[in-house]
Amino acid sequence: MTANQQSNEVTVKHRHRPEGPEKHILVFIFSIILTAIAFAAVMAGGVNATFAVILLLVMAVLQVVVQMGYWMHLKDKGHLMPILFMIGGFFVASTAIVMALFWVWW
């Protein structure tokens, strides 16, 4: 075996496998389930209001993570800058909201 053949065997690159619809279908079903849980919590009249609000906030955060990760493909490599800009935008928006509320009620 020559040196050229050995170097060709070592540098074999693996092809990128396409994701396929299976994960998207599972994520869609998960989103539907989260939405159904949120609706059920609101529709059930005997649920404590504080518990319902906390449950809705948890469901909303999970929905955001699922939507951003799978539908906007932020789970893939090379999406660090969009993620950083979204986190920065979240902090700017939340600071603006807190300061506006502080200004109104001061």
Short mmCIF file of N, CA and C in Angstrom, two decimals, residues 43-86:
data_model
loop_
_atom_site.label_atom_id
_atom_site.label_comp_id
_atom_site.label_asym_id
_atom_site.label_seq_id
_atom_site.Cartn_x
_atom_site.Cartn_y
_atom_site.Cartn_z
N MET A 43 -59.37 26.06 30.79
CA MET A 43 -60.78 25.65 30.70
C MET A 43 -61.28 25.02 31.99
N ALA A 44 -60.40 24.38 32.75
CA ALA A 44 -60.82 23.77 34.02
C ALA A 44 -61.03 24.89 35.02
N GLY A 45 -62.25 25.10 35.41
CA GLY A 45 -62.58 26.24 36.25
C GLY A 45 -62.05 26.14 37.67
N GLY A 46 -61.83 24.96 38.19
CA GLY A 46 -61.44 24.80 39.58
C GLY A 46 -59.95 24.91 39.84
N VAL A 47 -59.16 25.23 38.82
CA VAL A 47 -57.71 25.29 38.99
C VAL A 47 -57.34 26.62 39.64
N ASN A 48 -56.41 26.57 40.58
CA ASN A 48 -55.91 27.77 41.25
C ASN A 48 -55.33 28.72 40.20
N ALA A 49 -55.63 30.00 40.31
CA ALA A 49 -55.18 30.99 39.32
C ALA A 49 -53.66 31.10 39.28
N THR A 50 -53.02 31.06 40.42
CA THR A 50 -51.56 31.14 40.46
C THR A 50 -50.92 29.94 39.77
N PHE A 51 -51.46 28.76 40.04
CA PHE A 51 -50.95 27.55 39.39
C PHE A 51 -51.16 27.62 37.88
N ALA A 52 -52.31 28.12 37.44
CA ALA A 52 -52.59 28.22 36.02
C ALA A 52 -51.63 29.18 35.33
N VAL A 53 -51.34 30.31 35.97
CA VAL A 53 -50.41 31.28 35.38
C VAL A 53 -49.00 30.69 35.29
N ILE A 54 -48.56 30.03 36.34
CA ILE A 54 -47.22 29.42 36.32
C ILE A 54 -47.16 28.33 35.26
N LEU A 55 -48.21 27.52 35.17
CA LEU A 55 -48.24 26.46 34.15
C LEU A 55 -48.22 27.05 32.73
N LEU A 56 -48.98 28.13 32.52
CA LEU A 56 -48.99 28.77 31.20
C LEU A 56 -47.62 29.35 30.85
N LEU A 57 -46.95 29.93 31.84
CA LEU A 57 -45.61 30.47 31.57
C LEU A 57 -44.61 29.36 31.24
N VAL A 58 -44.70 28.25 31.94
CA VAL A 58 -43.81 27.12 31.65
C VAL A 58 -44.09 26.57 30.24
N MET A 59 -45.38 26.44 29.91
CA MET A 59 -45.74 25.96 28.57
C MET A 59 -45.27 26.94 27.49
N ALA A 60 -45.35 28.23 27.77
CA ALA A 60 -44.90 29.23 26.80
C ALA A 60 -43.40 29.15 26.58
N VAL A 61 -42.64 28.97 27.66
CA VAL A 61 -41.19 28.86 27.51
C VAL A 61 -40.83 27.59 26.72
N LEU A 62 -41.50 26.48 27.02
CA LEU A 62 -41.25 25.26 26.26
C LEU A 62 -41.61 25.43 24.78
N GLN A 63 -42.70 26.11 24.51
CA GLN A 63 -43.09 26.36 23.12
C GLN A 63 -42.04 27.20 22.40
N VAL A 64 -41.52 28.21 23.07
CA VAL A 64 -40.49 29.06 22.45
C VAL A 64 -39.25 28.25 22.14
N VAL A 65 -38.83 27.41 23.07
CA VAL A 65 -37.64 26.58 22.85
C VAL A 65 -37.87 25.64 21.67
N VAL A 66 -39.03 25.02 21.61
CA VAL A 66 -39.33 24.09 20.52
C VAL A 66 -39.40 24.84 19.19
N GLN A 67 -40.10 25.98 19.17
CA GLN A 67 -40.24 26.73 17.92
C GLN A 67 -38.89 27.22 17.42
N MET A 68 -38.10 27.78 18.31
CA MET A 68 -36.79 28.30 17.90
C MET A 68 -35.84 27.18 17.49
N GLY A 69 -35.84 26.12 18.25
CA GLY A 69 -34.89 25.04 17.98
C GLY A 69 -35.17 24.27 16.72
N TYR A 70 -36.41 23.90 16.50
CA TYR A 70 -36.71 23.02 15.39
C TYR A 70 -37.25 23.73 14.17
N TRP A 71 -38.16 24.67 14.35
CA TRP A 71 -38.75 25.31 13.17
C TRP A 71 -37.86 26.40 12.62
N MET A 72 -37.06 27.05 13.47
CA MET A 72 -36.13 28.07 12.98
C MET A 72 -34.72 27.51 12.83
N HIS A 73 -34.54 26.22 13.08
CA HIS A 73 -33.28 25.49 12.88
C HIS A 73 -32.13 26.07 13.68
N LEU A 74 -32.39 26.61 14.85
CA LEU A 74 -31.32 27.16 15.68
C LEU A 74 -30.54 26.08 16.40
N LYS A 75 -30.98 24.84 16.32
CA LYS A 75 -30.26 23.73 16.93
C LYS A 75 -29.08 23.30 16.05
N ASP A 76 -29.05 23.73 14.81
CA ASP A 76 -28.02 23.32 13.87
C ASP A 76 -26.73 24.11 14.10
N LYS A 77 -25.63 23.58 13.59
CA LYS A 77 -24.35 24.25 13.71
C LYS A 77 -24.36 25.54 12.87
N GLY A 78 -23.59 26.52 13.32
CA GLY A 78 -23.44 27.76 12.57
C GLY A 78 -24.51 28.79 12.86
N HIS A 79 -25.30 28.60 13.91
CA HIS A 79 -26.36 29.56 14.24
C HIS A 79 -26.09 30.27 15.55
N LEU A 80 -24.83 30.40 15.91
CA LEU A 80 -24.51 31.04 17.18
C LEU A 80 -24.83 32.53 17.16
N MET A 81 -24.50 33.22 16.08
CA MET A 81 -24.76 34.67 16.03
C MET A 81 -26.24 34.99 16.09
N PRO A 82 -27.13 34.32 15.33
CA PRO A 82 -28.56 34.62 15.50
C PRO A 82 -29.06 34.36 16.91
N ILE A 83 -28.55 33.31 17.55
CA ILE A 83 -28.94 33.03 18.93
C ILE A 83 -28.48 34.15 19.86
N LEU A 84 -27.25 34.61 19.70
CA LEU A 84 -26.75 35.70 20.54
C LEU A 84 -27.53 36.98 20.32
N PHE A 85 -27.88 37.28 19.06
CA PHE A 85 -28.66 38.48 18.80
C PHE A 85 -30.07 38.38 19.37
N MET A 86 -30.67 37.20 19.35
CA MET A 86 -31.99 37.03 19.95
C MET A 86 -31.93 37.18 21.46
#
